[in-house]
C-alpha positions as YAML, in Angstrom:
chain: A
units: angstrom
residues:
- id: 1
  name: MET
  ca: [152.14, 20.62, 74.65]
- id: 2
  name: ALA
  ca: [155.04, 21.73, 72.70]
- id: 3
  name: THR
  ca: [153.06, 24.84, 71.50]
- id: 4
  name: TRP
  ca: [152.65, 25.93, 75.23]
- id: 5
  name: TYR
  ca: [156.28, 25.35, 75.81]
- id: 6
  name: ASN
  ca: [157.05, 27.51, 72.85]
- id: 7
  name: PHE
  ca: [155.05, 30.31, 74.25]
- id: 8
  name: PHE
  ca: [156.05, 30.08, 77.88]
- id: 9
  name: GLY
  ca: [159.38, 28.08, 77.86]
- id: 10
  name: SER
  ca: [162.88, 29.55, 77.69]
- id: 11
  name: SER
  ca: [163.59, 27.76, 74.33]
- id: 12
  name: ASN
  ca: [161.83, 30.73, 72.34]
- id: 13
  name: SER
  ca: [164.38, 33.37, 72.37]
- id: 14
  name: SER
  ca: [162.29, 35.76, 70.19]
- id: 15
  name: ILE
  ca: [159.50, 35.90, 72.68]
- id: 16
  name: GLU
  ca: [161.95, 36.52, 75.55]
- id: 17
  name: SER
  ca: [163.63, 39.33, 73.70]
- id: 18
  name: THR
  ca: [160.29, 41.12, 73.34]
- id: 19
  name: ILE
  ca: [160.18, 43.53, 76.41]
- id: 20
  name: PHE
  ca: [157.26, 45.80, 77.43]
- id: 21
  name: PHE
  ca: [157.28, 48.58, 79.72]
- id: 22
  name: LEU
  ca: [154.72, 49.08, 82.41]
- id: 23
  name: ILE
  ca: [153.79, 52.58, 83.64]
- id: 24
  name: GLY
  ca: [152.89, 53.79, 87.02]
- id: 25
  name: ILE
  ca: [151.07, 57.13, 87.44]
- id: 26
  name: PRO
  ca: [152.24, 59.44, 84.66]
- id: 27
  name: GLY
  ca: [153.45, 62.87, 85.69]
- id: 28
  name: TYR
  ca: [153.74, 61.69, 89.30]
- id: 29
  name: GLU
  ca: [156.80, 59.46, 88.98]
- id: 30
  name: ASP
  ca: [158.64, 61.20, 91.97]
- id: 31
  name: PHE
  ca: [155.54, 60.29, 94.21]
- id: 32
  name: HIS
  ca: [155.28, 56.78, 93.37]
- id: 33
  name: GLN
  ca: [156.60, 55.67, 96.55]
- id: 34
  name: LEU
  ca: [153.92, 57.73, 98.41]
- id: 35
  name: ILE
  ca: [151.36, 56.73, 95.92]
- id: 36
  name: SER
  ca: [152.19, 52.87, 96.92]
- id: 37
  name: ILE
  ca: [150.81, 53.35, 100.40]
- id: 38
  name: PRO
  ca: [147.22, 53.47, 99.46]
- id: 39
  name: PHE
  ca: [147.83, 50.55, 96.98]
- id: 40
  name: CYS
  ca: [149.61, 48.50, 99.63]
- id: 41
  name: VAL
  ca: [146.62, 49.23, 102.10]
- id: 42
  name: LEU
  ca: [144.10, 48.18, 99.40]
- id: 43
  name: TYR
  ca: [146.09, 44.98, 98.57]
- id: 44
  name: MET
  ca: [146.31, 44.16, 102.36]
- id: 45
  name: ILE
  ca: [142.64, 44.76, 103.01]
- id: 46
  name: GLY
  ca: [141.60, 42.56, 99.87]
- id: 47
  name: ILE
  ca: [143.99, 39.56, 100.91]
- id: 48
  name: LEU
  ca: [143.55, 39.77, 104.58]
- id: 49
  name: GLY
  ca: [139.60, 40.34, 104.36]
- id: 50
  name: ASN
  ca: [139.03, 37.49, 102.03]
- id: 51
  name: SER
  ca: [141.33, 35.22, 104.09]
- id: 52
  name: THR
  ca: [139.32, 36.16, 107.09]
- id: 53
  name: ILE
  ca: [136.09, 35.31, 105.13]
- id: 54
  name: LEU
  ca: [137.36, 31.84, 104.27]
- id: 55
  name: HIS
  ca: [138.63, 31.32, 107.94]
- id: 56
  name: VAL
  ca: [135.40, 32.17, 109.47]
- id: 57
  name: ILE
  ca: [133.40, 29.85, 107.03]
- id: 58
  name: TYR
  ca: [135.83, 27.02, 107.57]
- id: 59
  name: ILE
  ca: [135.73, 26.91, 111.36]
- id: 60
  name: ASP
  ca: [132.18, 27.83, 111.88]
- id: 61
  name: LYS
  ca: [129.93, 24.82, 111.23]
- id: 62
  name: SER
  ca: [126.81, 26.98, 111.06]
- id: 63
  name: LEU
  ca: [128.15, 28.54, 107.99]
- id: 64
  name: HIS
  ca: [128.56, 25.36, 106.05]
- id: 65
  name: GLU
  ca: [125.61, 26.16, 103.84]
- id: 66
  name: PRO
  ca: [125.41, 26.55, 100.13]
- id: 67
  name: MET
  ca: [125.39, 30.28, 100.34]
- id: 68
  name: TYR
  ca: [128.68, 30.43, 102.21]
- id: 69
  name: TYR
  ca: [130.32, 27.93, 100.11]
- id: 70
  name: PHE
  ca: [129.66, 30.18, 97.13]
- id: 71
  name: LEU
  ca: [131.03, 33.00, 99.17]
- id: 72
  name: SER
  ca: [134.19, 31.03, 99.87]
- id: 73
  name: MET
  ca: [134.80, 30.50, 96.19]
- id: 74
  name: LEU
  ca: [134.35, 34.12, 95.55]
- id: 75
  name: SER
  ca: [136.77, 34.92, 98.15]
- id: 76
  name: LEU
  ca: [139.31, 32.67, 96.57]
- id: 77
  name: ILE
  ca: [138.69, 34.31, 93.13]
- id: 78
  name: ASP
  ca: [139.01, 37.81, 94.62]
- id: 79
  name: MET
  ca: [142.53, 36.75, 96.30]
- id: 80
  name: GLY
  ca: [143.49, 35.53, 92.88]
- id: 81
  name: MET
  ca: [142.70, 38.83, 91.33]
- id: 82
  name: SER
  ca: [144.55, 40.74, 93.94]
- id: 83
  name: ILE
  ca: [147.86, 38.51, 93.78]
- id: 84
  name: SER
  ca: [147.55, 38.54, 89.76]
- id: 85
  name: THR
  ca: [148.38, 42.34, 89.68]
- id: 86
  name: LEU
  ca: [149.98, 42.92, 93.05]
- id: 87
  name: PRO
  ca: [153.78, 41.84, 91.89]
- id: 88
  name: THR
  ca: [154.05, 44.16, 88.84]
- id: 89
  name: VAL
  ca: [152.23, 47.27, 90.49]
- id: 90
  name: LEU
  ca: [154.30, 47.48, 93.72]
- id: 91
  name: ARG
  ca: [157.43, 46.47, 91.59]
- id: 92
  name: VAL
  ca: [156.77, 49.67, 89.62]
- id: 93
  name: LEU
  ca: [155.70, 51.88, 92.35]
- id: 94
  name: TRP
  ca: [158.56, 51.02, 94.73]
- id: 95
  name: PHE
  ca: [161.43, 50.31, 92.45]
- id: 96
  name: ASP
  ca: [160.49, 52.01, 88.95]
- id: 97
  name: ALA
  ca: [160.96, 48.52, 87.62]
- id: 98
  name: ARG
  ca: [159.11, 48.81, 84.52]
- id: 99
  name: GLU
  ca: [160.33, 46.25, 82.10]
- id: 100
  name: ILE
  ca: [158.40, 43.10, 81.80]
- id: 101
  name: GLU
  ca: [159.23, 40.14, 79.33]
- id: 102
  name: MET
  ca: [156.50, 38.82, 77.04]
- id: 103
  name: ASN
  ca: [156.32, 35.52, 78.92]
- id: 104
  name: THR
  ca: [155.71, 37.18, 82.09]
- id: 105
  name: CYS
  ca: [153.08, 39.57, 80.61]
- id: 106
  name: ILE
  ca: [151.28, 36.57, 78.94]
- id: 107
  name: VAL
  ca: [151.25, 34.61, 82.29]
- id: 108
  name: GLN
  ca: [150.10, 37.74, 84.19]
- id: 109
  name: MET
  ca: [147.39, 38.32, 81.46]
- id: 110
  name: TYR
  ca: [146.06, 34.94, 81.50]
- id: 111
  name: PHE
  ca: [145.50, 35.01, 85.27]
- id: 112
  name: ILE
  ca: [143.92, 38.56, 85.20]
- id: 113
  name: HIS
  ca: [141.39, 37.65, 82.65]
- id: 114
  name: THR
  ca: [140.71, 34.16, 83.87]
- id: 115
  name: PHE
  ca: [140.04, 35.59, 87.41]
- id: 116
  name: SER
  ca: [137.78, 38.13, 86.08]
- id: 117
  name: LEU
  ca: [135.70, 35.63, 84.09]
- id: 118
  name: MET
  ca: [135.57, 33.41, 87.19]
- id: 119
  name: GLU
  ca: [134.23, 36.40, 89.35]
- id: 120
  name: SER
  ca: [131.38, 37.01, 86.88]
- id: 121
  name: ALA
  ca: [130.54, 33.36, 86.69]
- id: 122
  name: MET
  ca: [130.55, 32.98, 90.51]
- id: 123
  name: LEU
  ca: [128.25, 35.89, 90.79]
- id: 124
  name: LEU
  ca: [125.86, 34.15, 88.45]
- id: 125
  name: ALA
  ca: [125.97, 30.90, 90.71]
- id: 126
  name: MET
  ca: [125.36, 33.03, 93.71]
- id: 127
  name: ALA
  ca: [122.22, 34.76, 92.00]
- id: 128
  name: PHE
  ca: [120.92, 31.23, 91.33]
- id: 129
  name: ASP
  ca: [121.46, 30.49, 94.90]
- id: 130
  name: ARG
  ca: [119.46, 33.60, 96.03]
- id: 131
  name: TYR
  ca: [116.84, 32.48, 93.31]
- id: 132
  name: VAL
  ca: [116.37, 29.04, 94.84]
- id: 133
  name: ALA
  ca: [116.40, 30.37, 98.55]
- id: 134
  name: ILE
  ca: [113.57, 32.83, 97.98]
- id: 135
  name: CYS
  ca: [111.57, 31.25, 95.02]
- id: 136
  name: ASP
  ca: [111.93, 27.65, 96.01]
- id: 137
  name: PRO
  ca: [112.87, 27.43, 99.74]
- id: 138
  name: LEU
  ca: [111.58, 24.20, 100.58]
- id: 139
  name: ARG
  ca: [113.76, 22.39, 98.04]
- id: 140
  name: TYR
  ca: [116.90, 24.79, 98.79]
- id: 141
  name: SER
  ca: [118.80, 21.97, 100.46]
- id: 142
  name: SER
  ca: [117.94, 19.13, 98.01]
- id: 143
  name: LYS
  ca: [118.59, 21.36, 94.90]
- id: 144
  name: LEU
  ca: [122.11, 22.82, 96.25]
- id: 145
  name: THR
  ca: [123.64, 19.68, 97.64]
- id: 146
  name: PRO
  ca: [127.44, 19.73, 98.35]
- id: 147
  name: LYS
  ca: [128.03, 17.66, 95.32]
- id: 148
  name: ARG
  ca: [126.17, 19.99, 93.00]
- id: 149
  name: ILE
  ca: [128.17, 22.95, 94.33]
- id: 150
  name: ILE
  ca: [131.50, 21.22, 93.87]
- id: 151
  name: TYR
  ca: [130.15, 20.67, 90.32]
- id: 152
  name: ILE
  ca: [129.30, 24.27, 89.81]
- id: 153
  name: GLY
  ca: [132.65, 25.16, 91.11]
- id: 154
  name: VAL
  ca: [134.40, 22.79, 88.73]
- id: 155
  name: ILE
  ca: [132.45, 24.00, 85.76]
- id: 156
  name: THR
  ca: [133.32, 27.52, 86.51]
- id: 157
  name: VAL
  ca: [136.99, 26.88, 86.73]
- id: 158
  name: VAL
  ca: [137.09, 24.88, 83.65]
- id: 159
  name: ARG
  ca: [134.67, 27.26, 81.66]
- id: 160
  name: CYS
  ca: [136.83, 30.13, 82.45]
- id: 161
  name: SER
  ca: [140.22, 28.79, 82.06]
- id: 162
  name: ILE
  ca: [140.06, 27.44, 78.52]
- id: 163
  name: VAL
  ca: [138.88, 30.44, 76.82]
- id: 164
  name: ALA
  ca: [141.78, 32.98, 77.16]
- id: 165
  name: PRO
  ca: [144.56, 30.83, 75.70]
- id: 166
  name: VAL
  ca: [142.80, 30.98, 72.17]
- id: 167
  name: VAL
  ca: [143.70, 34.76, 72.10]
- id: 168
  name: ILE
  ca: [146.75, 34.82, 74.16]
- id: 169
  name: ALA
  ca: [148.40, 32.10, 72.10]
- id: 170
  name: ARG
  ca: [148.36, 34.31, 69.11]
- id: 171
  name: ILE
  ca: [150.22, 37.30, 70.75]
- id: 172
  name: PRO
  ca: [153.75, 35.93, 70.58]
- id: 173
  name: THR
  ca: [153.15, 35.69, 66.82]
- id: 174
  name: PHE
  ca: [152.53, 39.36, 66.41]
- id: 175
  name: SER
  ca: [155.19, 41.87, 65.48]
- id: 176
  name: PHE
  ca: [155.39, 45.11, 67.74]
- id: 177
  name: CYS
  ca: [156.84, 47.99, 65.53]
- id: 178
  name: HIS
  ca: [155.27, 50.63, 67.67]
- id: 179
  name: SER
  ca: [155.95, 51.59, 71.22]
- id: 180
  name: HIS
  ca: [156.21, 48.88, 73.69]
- id: 181
  name: VAL
  ca: [154.87, 51.08, 76.48]
- id: 182
  name: LEU
  ca: [151.60, 49.60, 78.05]
- id: 183
  name: SER
  ca: [148.93, 51.72, 79.55]
- id: 184
  name: HIS
  ca: [149.01, 50.30, 83.05]
- id: 185
  name: SER
  ca: [151.19, 48.67, 85.90]
- id: 186
  name: PHE
  ca: [150.00, 45.15, 84.68]
- id: 187
  name: CYS
  ca: [149.26, 43.46, 81.45]
- id: 188
  name: LEU
  ca: [145.76, 43.32, 79.79]
- id: 189
  name: HIS
  ca: [144.90, 41.90, 76.47]
- id: 190
  name: PRO
  ca: [143.24, 44.95, 74.74]
- id: 191
  name: ASP
  ca: [146.31, 46.97, 75.92]
- id: 192
  name: ILE
  ca: [148.88, 44.53, 74.36]
- id: 193
  name: ILE
  ca: [147.03, 44.17, 70.97]
- id: 194
  name: ARG
  ca: [146.69, 47.81, 70.40]
- id: 195
  name: LEU
  ca: [150.58, 48.05, 70.00]
- id: 196
  name: ALA
  ca: [150.68, 45.23, 67.45]
- id: 197
  name: CYS
  ca: [151.41, 45.97, 63.83]
- id: 198
  name: SER
  ca: [150.05, 42.62, 62.77]
- id: 199
  name: ASP
  ca: [146.37, 41.68, 61.79]
- id: 200
  name: ILE
  ca: [144.62, 41.80, 65.24]
- id: 201
  name: SER
  ca: [141.10, 41.33, 63.86]
- id: 202
  name: PHE
  ca: [140.70, 37.86, 65.06]
- id: 203
  name: ASN
  ca: [141.69, 38.97, 68.65]
- id: 204
  name: VAL
  ca: [139.29, 41.86, 68.56]
- id: 205
  name: LEU
  ca: [136.54, 39.79, 67.25]
- id: 206
  name: TYR
  ca: [137.06, 36.94, 69.73]
- id: 207
  name: GLY
  ca: [137.28, 39.56, 72.57]
- id: 208
  name: LEU
  ca: [133.87, 40.70, 71.61]
- id: 209
  name: PHE
  ca: [132.83, 36.99, 71.48]
- id: 210
  name: ILE
  ca: [134.00, 36.47, 75.11]
- id: 211
  name: ILE
  ca: [132.30, 39.61, 76.18]
- id: 212
  name: ALA
  ca: [128.88, 38.48, 74.81]
- id: 213
  name: SER
  ca: [129.16, 34.79, 75.64]
- id: 214
  name: TYR
  ca: [130.62, 35.15, 79.10]
- id: 215
  name: TRP
  ca: [129.79, 38.63, 80.57]
- id: 216
  name: GLY
  ca: [126.73, 38.85, 78.59]
- id: 217
  name: VAL
  ca: [125.38, 35.44, 79.53]
- id: 218
  name: ASP
  ca: [126.41, 35.88, 83.01]
- id: 219
  name: SER
  ca: [124.86, 39.34, 83.34]
- id: 220
  name: LEU
  ca: [121.64, 38.16, 81.62]
- id: 221
  name: GLY
  ca: [121.50, 35.21, 83.96]
- id: 222
  name: ILE
  ca: [121.90, 37.45, 87.07]
- id: 223
  name: PHE
  ca: [119.07, 39.89, 85.51]
- id: 224
  name: ILE
  ca: [116.79, 36.88, 84.98]
- id: 225
  name: SER
  ca: [117.21, 35.45, 88.46]
- id: 226
  name: TYR
  ca: [116.58, 38.82, 89.95]
- id: 227
  name: ALA
  ca: [113.33, 39.21, 87.95]
- id: 228
  name: PHE
  ca: [112.05, 35.99, 89.28]
- id: 229
  name: ILE
  ca: [113.07, 36.75, 92.88]
- id: 230
  name: LEU
  ca: [111.39, 40.26, 92.63]
- id: 231
  name: HIS
  ca: [108.41, 38.65, 91.31]
- id: 232
  name: SER
  ca: [108.35, 36.29, 94.15]
- id: 233
  name: VAL
  ca: [109.01, 38.82, 96.85]
- id: 234
  name: LEU
  ca: [106.28, 41.07, 95.53]
- id: 235
  name: SER
  ca: [103.95, 38.14, 96.27]
- id: 236
  name: ILE
  ca: [104.60, 38.17, 99.92]
- id: 237
  name: SER
  ca: [101.63, 39.65, 101.75]
- id: 238
  name: SER
  ca: [103.63, 41.24, 104.80]
- id: 239
  name: GLN
  ca: [105.92, 44.11, 104.25]
- id: 240
  name: GLY
  ca: [108.36, 42.77, 106.77]
- id: 241
  name: GLY
  ca: [108.50, 39.46, 104.93]
- id: 242
  name: LYS
  ca: [109.43, 41.41, 101.71]
- id: 243
  name: LEU
  ca: [112.04, 43.30, 103.41]
- id: 244
  name: LYS
  ca: [113.69, 40.20, 104.84]
- id: 245
  name: ALA
  ca: [113.82, 38.40, 101.53]
- id: 246
  name: LEU
  ca: [115.34, 41.46, 99.79]
- id: 247
  name: ASN
  ca: [117.84, 41.98, 102.49]
- id: 248
  name: THR
  ca: [119.38, 38.59, 102.00]
- id: 249
  name: CYS
  ca: [120.23, 39.76, 98.44]
- id: 250
  name: VAL
  ca: [121.80, 43.17, 99.28]
- id: 251
  name: SER
  ca: [125.24, 41.86, 99.52]
- id: 252
  name: HIS
  ca: [125.08, 40.13, 96.42]
- id: 253
  name: ILE
  ca: [123.55, 43.06, 94.25]
- id: 254
  name: CYS
  ca: [126.54, 45.20, 95.76]
- id: 255
  name: ALA
  ca: [128.96, 42.63, 94.66]
- id: 256
  name: VAL
  ca: [127.57, 42.58, 91.22]
- id: 257
  name: LEU
  ca: [127.53, 46.34, 90.99]
- id: 258
  name: ILE
  ca: [131.09, 46.81, 92.06]
- id: 259
  name: LEU
  ca: [132.31, 44.29, 89.45]
- id: 260
  name: TYR
  ca: [130.14, 45.36, 86.46]
- id: 261
  name: VAL
  ca: [129.91, 49.12, 86.64]
- id: 262
  name: PRO
  ca: [134.07, 49.43, 86.52]
- id: 263
  name: MET
  ca: [134.22, 46.70, 84.05]
- id: 264
  name: ILE
  ca: [131.90, 48.29, 81.57]
- id: 265
  name: GLY
  ca: [133.47, 51.74, 82.25]
- id: 266
  name: LEU
  ca: [136.85, 50.44, 81.62]
- id: 267
  name: SER
  ca: [135.56, 48.70, 78.31]
- id: 268
  name: LEU
  ca: [134.08, 51.92, 77.16]
- id: 269
  name: VAL
  ca: [137.24, 53.82, 78.01]
- id: 270
  name: HIS
  ca: [139.41, 51.32, 75.91]
- id: 271
  name: ARG
  ca: [136.88, 51.36, 73.05]
- id: 272
  name: TYR
  ca: [135.82, 54.79, 72.77]
- id: 273
  name: ALA
  ca: [138.22, 57.02, 74.72]
- id: 274
  name: LYS
  ca: [141.59, 55.75, 73.34]
- id: 275
  name: HIS
  ca: [142.97, 59.21, 73.16]
- id: 276
  name: SER
  ca: [141.83, 60.34, 76.60]
- id: 277
  name: SER
  ca: [144.05, 61.27, 79.53]
- id: 278
  name: PRO
  ca: [146.21, 58.23, 80.68]
- id: 279
  name: ILE
  ca: [145.00, 58.87, 84.26]
- id: 280
  name: ILE
  ca: [141.59, 58.06, 83.17]
- id: 281
  name: HIS
  ca: [142.64, 54.69, 81.71]
- id: 282
  name: ILE
  ca: [144.69, 53.84, 84.89]
- id: 283
  name: THR
  ca: [142.02, 54.86, 87.30]
- id: 284
  name: MET
  ca: [139.35, 52.70, 85.61]
- id: 285
  name: ALA
  ca: [141.77, 49.73, 85.34]
- id: 286
  name: ASN
  ca: [142.83, 49.90, 89.09]
- id: 287
  name: VAL
  ca: [139.12, 50.47, 90.10]
- id: 288
  name: TYR
  ca: [138.11, 47.31, 88.21]
- id: 289
  name: LEU
  ca: [140.85, 45.07, 89.37]
- id: 290
  name: LEU
  ca: [141.45, 46.44, 93.01]
- id: 291
  name: VAL
  ca: [137.95, 47.38, 94.29]
- id: 292
  name: PRO
  ca: [136.08, 44.23, 94.17]
- id: 293
  name: PRO
  ca: [138.53, 42.09, 96.13]
- id: 294
  name: VAL
  ca: [138.48, 45.08, 98.60]
- id: 295
  name: LEU
  ca: [134.87, 45.85, 99.09]
- id: 296
  name: ASN
  ca: [133.49, 42.23, 98.80]
- id: 297
  name: PRO
  ca: [134.58, 41.01, 102.16]
- id: 298
  name: ILE
  ca: [133.63, 44.49, 103.79]
- id: 299
  name: ILE
  ca: [130.19, 44.23, 102.31]
- id: 300
  name: TYR
  ca: [129.54, 40.56, 103.40]
- id: 301
  name: SER
  ca: [130.94, 41.22, 106.85]
- id: 302
  name: ILE
  ca: [128.71, 44.03, 107.52]
- id: 303
  name: LYS
  ca: [125.37, 42.88, 105.76]
- id: 304
  name: THR
  ca: [125.48, 39.12, 106.55]
- id: 305
  name: LYS
  ca: [124.60, 38.54, 110.15]
- id: 306
  name: LYS
  ca: [126.22, 35.05, 110.43]
- id: 307
  name: ILE
  ca: [129.64, 36.21, 109.10]
- id: 308
  name: ARG
  ca: [129.35, 39.30, 111.31]
- id: 309
  name: GLN
  ca: [128.94, 37.02, 114.28]
- id: 310
  name: GLY
  ca: [131.59, 34.63, 113.39]
- id: 311
  name: LEU
  ca: [133.86, 37.63, 113.08]
- id: 312
  name: LEU
  ca: [132.91, 38.92, 116.27]
- id: 313
  name: ARG
  ca: [133.37, 35.48, 117.93]
- id: 314
  name: ILE
  ca: [136.93, 35.20, 116.62]
- id: 315
  name: LEU
  ca: [137.82, 38.75, 118.00]
- id: 316
  name: SER
  ca: [136.45, 37.97, 121.21]
- id: 317
  name: GLY
  ca: [138.33, 34.57, 121.39]
- id: 318
  name: LYS
  ca: [135.28, 32.65, 121.92]
- id: 319
  name: LYS
  ca: [135.03, 28.97, 120.39]
- id: 320
  name: ILE
  ca: [132.87, 28.65, 117.56]
- id: 321
  name: GLY
  ca: [131.30, 25.87, 115.57]
- id: 322
  name: LEU
  ca: [128.56, 24.72, 117.95]
- id: 323
  name: THR
  ca: [126.20, 27.73, 117.69]
- id: 324
  name: HIS
  ca: [123.55, 27.92, 115.06]
- id: 325
  name: ASN
  ca: [122.15, 31.38, 114.73]
...
């Protein structure tokens, strides 16, 4: 407990005195307030969209099913991702307030990476949900009981919350003798350690371990789930049945792609294109952290019939909760 107090508490003056500098869009500083408009729109869509999904699922009893419970968790995680970056991004774009203390940077870094891991883990849980629904539909309700769904949610939170402190706790012990200018409008672990003059080999190796044991395992689990799903779908005799089964997976597949493709792109840019244009790094990071929370509620609202019907009933002012479509 004392260790964490030293890292985040006000008693450690050496940590507080370490200041990093965030950046907006290099070369376009004069247009930052104008550039902030699309960022504000994206943040608004992400937060309001996911809040709406949560509201619809909460008040419509026909949506009190495993698939929608997992979708609620995904929406909460997406909101967490948006809120983690929103304060510093808008502060830089609106007020050119680029300074950020070590304590604040560490806290933001923790939440960004933790919510990212949670998003991946929740997509794995949703892939398992689709696997059971399609490959073993008769036992869907007995396998995914509310109690088990709660267990999955708790395990996801615990599993993803305990991993980041291992490397983040080392950052205050580093010396930063190079530039303190970061590459984004928020703090990321790879961005911080590249500025350190200390031995960062543990952080690099542990980062690779996290990628393999978390992102790697999650993506492998999603791939295996869909391999079984595809095998089960191909065994369906009617073409209509095949399309109906696959259609229930479209939203989830899109959610997987809009998380993993930017994440892989950002990792490759950080590792193999360190000296490329800063605009590339900034664009990839913003796409990785902003796009999933924005697109997920839109995709599920468009592609999921029950969510769409719930939204329409809210907009029309009709009472919901008694209909079962």
